Amino acid sequence: MLTNYEYEVATTLVEALVEYGLTDHLAQYGEHGTENWFCEECMDQFGFSAFGGASKVCILHDDLPNWVIKVGYTEKVKLDYAKLEYENYCFAEEAGLGYYFPKTVYLGNFNGRPFYVQEMAECDENQVSSDWYERLRVCYERAGQEYDNDSLWCAIDCMDDDEKAYLCFHDPKLVDFLSDHRIGDLHEGNFGYIGGRMVIVDFSGWYN
């Protein structure tokens, strides 16, 4: 889990970002777009890197190598998806399914906005695609089903979120959990690896 030292480092980093004006940038999300709108400025000033998606921003710093800082956009999308992701992690832990997700911890409230830290995962979309291909190939061979390269990739392209989750983890309980909590959009970029195990790194769900 997050050590006391890591907590202090993360808190110091977020306080610096808030002092620099991160929360103001978040409030202007609709004007800045979704990709790297804060990245260049904060990298130059503090050595951060940052990238944003549709619902939250992820912030990295070399002083916190094992964790990602996450904060949600709330002005545009109305819901705090970073908070929803944290709550989903807590639900997963209670259900005995936390192993499939990076550890996610509430860091604190800064300038009226909650921040979270999430265990760092190695994200490589090409590796995820290769893993899907190999797992599906094994499934076809065990079933005695004929296949070729094109048919495997076509099958992967046609898989829905439930099928991807089952292909990756073979756990019906997890598939039900994802459905119950409206966790979808399971494309290659939303998976990663921690110590060689595959995990889902974006699991806030989508309610807008």
Coordinates of C-alpha atoms in Angstrom, one line a residue:
M1 CA 0.0 0.0 0.0
L2 CA 0.9 3.7 0.0
T3 CA 3.7 4.3 2.5
N4 CA 3.8 7.3 4.8
Y5 CA 6.7 8.6 2.8
E6 CA 4.9 8.2 -0.5
Y7 CA 1.8 9.9 1.0
E8 CA 3.9 12.9 2.0
V9 CA 5.5 13.1 -1.4
A10 CA 2.2 12.8 -3.2
T11 CA 0.6 15.4 -0.9
T12 CA 3.6 17.8 -1.6
L13 CA 3.3 17.3 -5.3
V14 CA -0.5 17.9 -5.4
E15 CA -0.1 21.0 -3.2
A16 CA 2.5 22.4 -5.7
L17 CA 0.1 21.7 -8.6
V18 CA -2.8 23.4 -6.9
E19 CA -0.6 26.4 -6.0
Y20 CA 0.4 26.5 -9.7
G21 CA -3.3 26.5 -10.8
L22 CA -4.2 22.9 -11.7
T23 CA -7.7 23.2 -10.2
D24 CA -8.3 26.3 -12.3
H25 CA -7.2 24.4 -15.4
L26 CA -9.6 21.5 -14.5
A27 CA -12.4 24.0 -14.2
Q28 CA -11.6 25.2 -17.8
Y29 CA -11.5 21.7 -19.2
G30 CA -14.0 22.3 -21.9
E31 CA -11.8 25.1 -23.3
H32 CA -8.5 23.2 -23.2
G33 CA -9.5 19.8 -24.7
T34 CA -8.7 16.4 -23.4
E35 CA -5.0 15.7 -24.3
N36 CA -2.0 17.3 -22.6
W37 CA -3.6 20.7 -22.1
F38 CA -1.7 21.1 -18.8
C39 CA 1.3 18.9 -19.6
E40 CA 3.8 21.4 -21.1
E41 CA 3.4 24.0 -18.4
C42 CA 3.6 21.7 -15.4
M43 CA 6.5 19.7 -16.9
D44 CA 8.5 22.9 -17.4
Q45 CA 7.8 24.2 -13.9
F46 CA 7.9 21.1 -11.8
G47 CA 8.9 18.1 -13.9
F48 CA 5.4 16.5 -14.1
S49 CA 3.9 14.7 -17.0
A50 CA 0.1 14.6 -17.4
F51 CA -2.5 13.3 -19.8
G52 CA -6.2 13.5 -19.8
G53 CA -9.1 11.3 -21.0
A54 CA -12.8 12.0 -21.2
S55 CA -13.4 12.0 -17.4
K56 CA -10.2 12.5 -15.4
V57 CA -6.5 13.5 -15.6
C58 CA -3.5 11.3 -14.7
I59 CA -0.3 13.0 -13.4
L60 CA 3.1 11.4 -13.1
H61 CA 6.3 12.5 -11.4
D62 CA 9.7 10.8 -10.9
D63 CA 9.5 11.4 -7.2
L64 CA 6.5 9.2 -7.0
P65 CA 7.5 6.3 -9.3
N66 CA 5.1 3.7 -8.1
W67 CA 1.9 5.7 -8.1
V68 CA -0.2 7.8 -10.5
I69 CA -2.1 10.9 -9.2
K70 CA -5.7 11.0 -10.5
V71 CA -8.3 13.8 -10.3
G72 CA -11.6 14.0 -12.0
Y73 CA -13.1 16.7 -14.2
T74 CA -16.5 17.7 -12.6
E75 CA -17.5 20.9 -14.3
K76 CA -18.0 19.4 -17.7
V77 CA -18.9 15.8 -17.1
K78 CA -20.8 16.6 -13.8
L79 CA -19.7 13.4 -12.0
D80 CA -16.3 12.9 -10.3
Y81 CA -15.1 9.8 -12.2
A82 CA -11.9 9.6 -10.2
K83 CA -14.1 9.2 -7.1
L84 CA -16.2 6.6 -8.8
E85 CA -13.1 4.7 -9.8
Y86 CA -11.9 4.7 -6.1
E87 CA -15.3 3.6 -5.0
N88 CA -15.3 0.8 -7.6
Y89 CA -11.9 -0.4 -6.3
C90 CA -13.3 -0.5 -2.7
F91 CA -16.3 -2.5 -4.0
A92 CA -13.9 -4.9 -5.8
E93 CA -11.8 -5.4 -2.7
E94 CA -15.0 -6.2 -0.7
A95 CA -16.0 -8.7 -3.4
G96 CA -12.5 -10.3 -3.4
L97 CA -11.8 -9.0 -6.9
G98 CA -9.2 -6.3 -6.0
Y99 CA -6.5 -8.4 -7.7
Y100 CA -7.8 -7.4 -11.1
F101 CA -7.2 -3.7 -10.5
P102 CA -4.4 -1.4 -9.4
K103 CA -4.6 -0.4 -5.7
T104 CA -6.4 3.0 -5.5
V105 CA -6.2 5.3 -2.5
Y106 CA -7.9 8.5 -1.5
L107 CA -5.2 11.1 -1.0
G108 CA -7.2 14.0 0.3
N109 CA -9.1 17.2 -0.6
F110 CA -7.1 20.0 -2.1
N111 CA -8.7 23.4 -2.9
G112 CA -12.1 21.8 -2.7
R113 CA -11.3 18.9 -5.1
P114 CA -10.6 15.3 -4.1
F115 CA -7.4 13.7 -5.4
Y116 CA -6.5 10.0 -5.5
V117 CA -3.4 7.9 -6.2
Q118 CA -3.4 4.6 -8.1
E119 CA -0.7 2.0 -8.2
M120 CA 1.5 2.4 -11.3
A121 CA 0.9 -0.1 -14.1
E122 CA 2.9 -0.6 -17.2
C123 CA 0.6 0.2 -20.1
D124 CA 1.5 -1.1 -23.5
E125 CA -1.3 -1.4 -26.0
N126 CA 0.7 -3.5 -28.4
Q127 CA 1.5 -6.0 -25.6
V128 CA -2.1 -6.1 -24.6
S129 CA -3.1 -6.8 -28.2
S130 CA -0.5 -9.6 -28.4
D131 CA -1.7 -11.1 -25.2
W132 CA -5.3 -11.2 -26.4
Y133 CA -4.2 -12.8 -29.7
E134 CA -2.2 -15.5 -27.8
R135 CA -5.0 -16.2 -25.3
L136 CA -7.6 -16.5 -28.1
R137 CA -5.3 -18.7 -30.1
V138 CA -4.9 -21.1 -27.2
C139 CA -8.7 -21.2 -26.7
Y140 CA -9.2 -22.0 -30.4
E141 CA -6.6 -24.8 -30.3
R142 CA -8.1 -26.3 -27.1
A143 CA -11.5 -26.3 -28.8
G144 CA -10.1 -27.9 -32.0
Q145 CA -11.3 -24.9 -33.9
E146 CA -9.5 -23.9 -37.1
Y147 CA -8.1 -20.4 -37.4
D148 CA -5.7 -18.2 -39.2
N149 CA -4.1 -14.8 -38.4
D150 CA -6.9 -12.8 -39.9
S151 CA -9.7 -14.7 -38.3
L152 CA -8.2 -14.3 -34.8
W153 CA -7.8 -10.5 -35.2
C154 CA -11.3 -10.3 -36.6
A155 CA -12.6 -12.2 -33.6
I156 CA -10.8 -9.9 -31.2
D157 CA -12.2 -6.8 -33.0
C158 CA -15.7 -8.2 -32.6
M159 CA -15.4 -9.0 -28.9
D160 CA -17.6 -7.0 -26.5
D161 CA -16.4 -6.0 -23.0
D162 CA -17.7 -9.1 -21.3
E163 CA -15.8 -11.3 -23.7
K164 CA -12.6 -9.3 -23.4
A165 CA -12.8 -9.5 -19.6
Y166 CA -13.4 -13.3 -19.6
L167 CA -10.6 -13.8 -22.2
C168 CA -8.2 -11.9 -19.9
F169 CA -9.2 -13.3 -16.5
H170 CA -11.5 -16.3 -16.9
D171 CA -13.5 -15.2 -13.9
P172 CA -17.3 -15.0 -14.3
K173 CA -17.6 -13.2 -11.0
L174 CA -15.4 -10.4 -12.4
V175 CA -17.5 -10.2 -15.6
D176 CA -20.7 -9.8 -13.5
F177 CA -19.0 -7.2 -11.3
L178 CA -17.9 -5.1 -14.3
S179 CA -21.5 -5.3 -15.7
D180 CA -23.1 -4.4 -12.4
H181 CA -20.8 -1.3 -12.0
R182 CA -21.1 -0.3 -15.6
I183 CA -17.4 -0.6 -16.2
G184 CA -16.8 -0.9 -19.9
D185 CA -14.8 0.6 -22.7
L186 CA -12.3 -2.2 -22.3
H187 CA -9.9 -1.3 -25.1
E188 CA -6.2 -2.0 -25.1
G189 CA -5.4 1.3 -23.5
N190 CA -7.4 0.5 -20.4
F191 CA -5.3 -2.5 -19.5
G192 CA -1.9 -2.6 -18.0
Y193 CA 0.6 -4.9 -16.1
I194 CA 1.7 -4.9 -12.5
G195 CA 4.5 -7.4 -11.8
G196 CA 3.5 -9.3 -15.0
R197 CA -0.2 -9.7 -14.2
M198 CA -2.8 -8.0 -16.3
V199 CA -5.0 -5.4 -14.6
I200 CA -7.8 -3.0 -15.7
V201 CA -6.5 0.5 -15.2
D202 CA -9.6 2.6 -16.1
F203 CA -12.6 1.3 -14.2
S204 CA -14.7 4.3 -13.3
G205 CA -17.6 3.3 -15.6
W206 CA -19.5 5.9 -17.6
Y207 CA -22.8 7.5 -16.7
N208 CA -23.0 10.6 -18.9

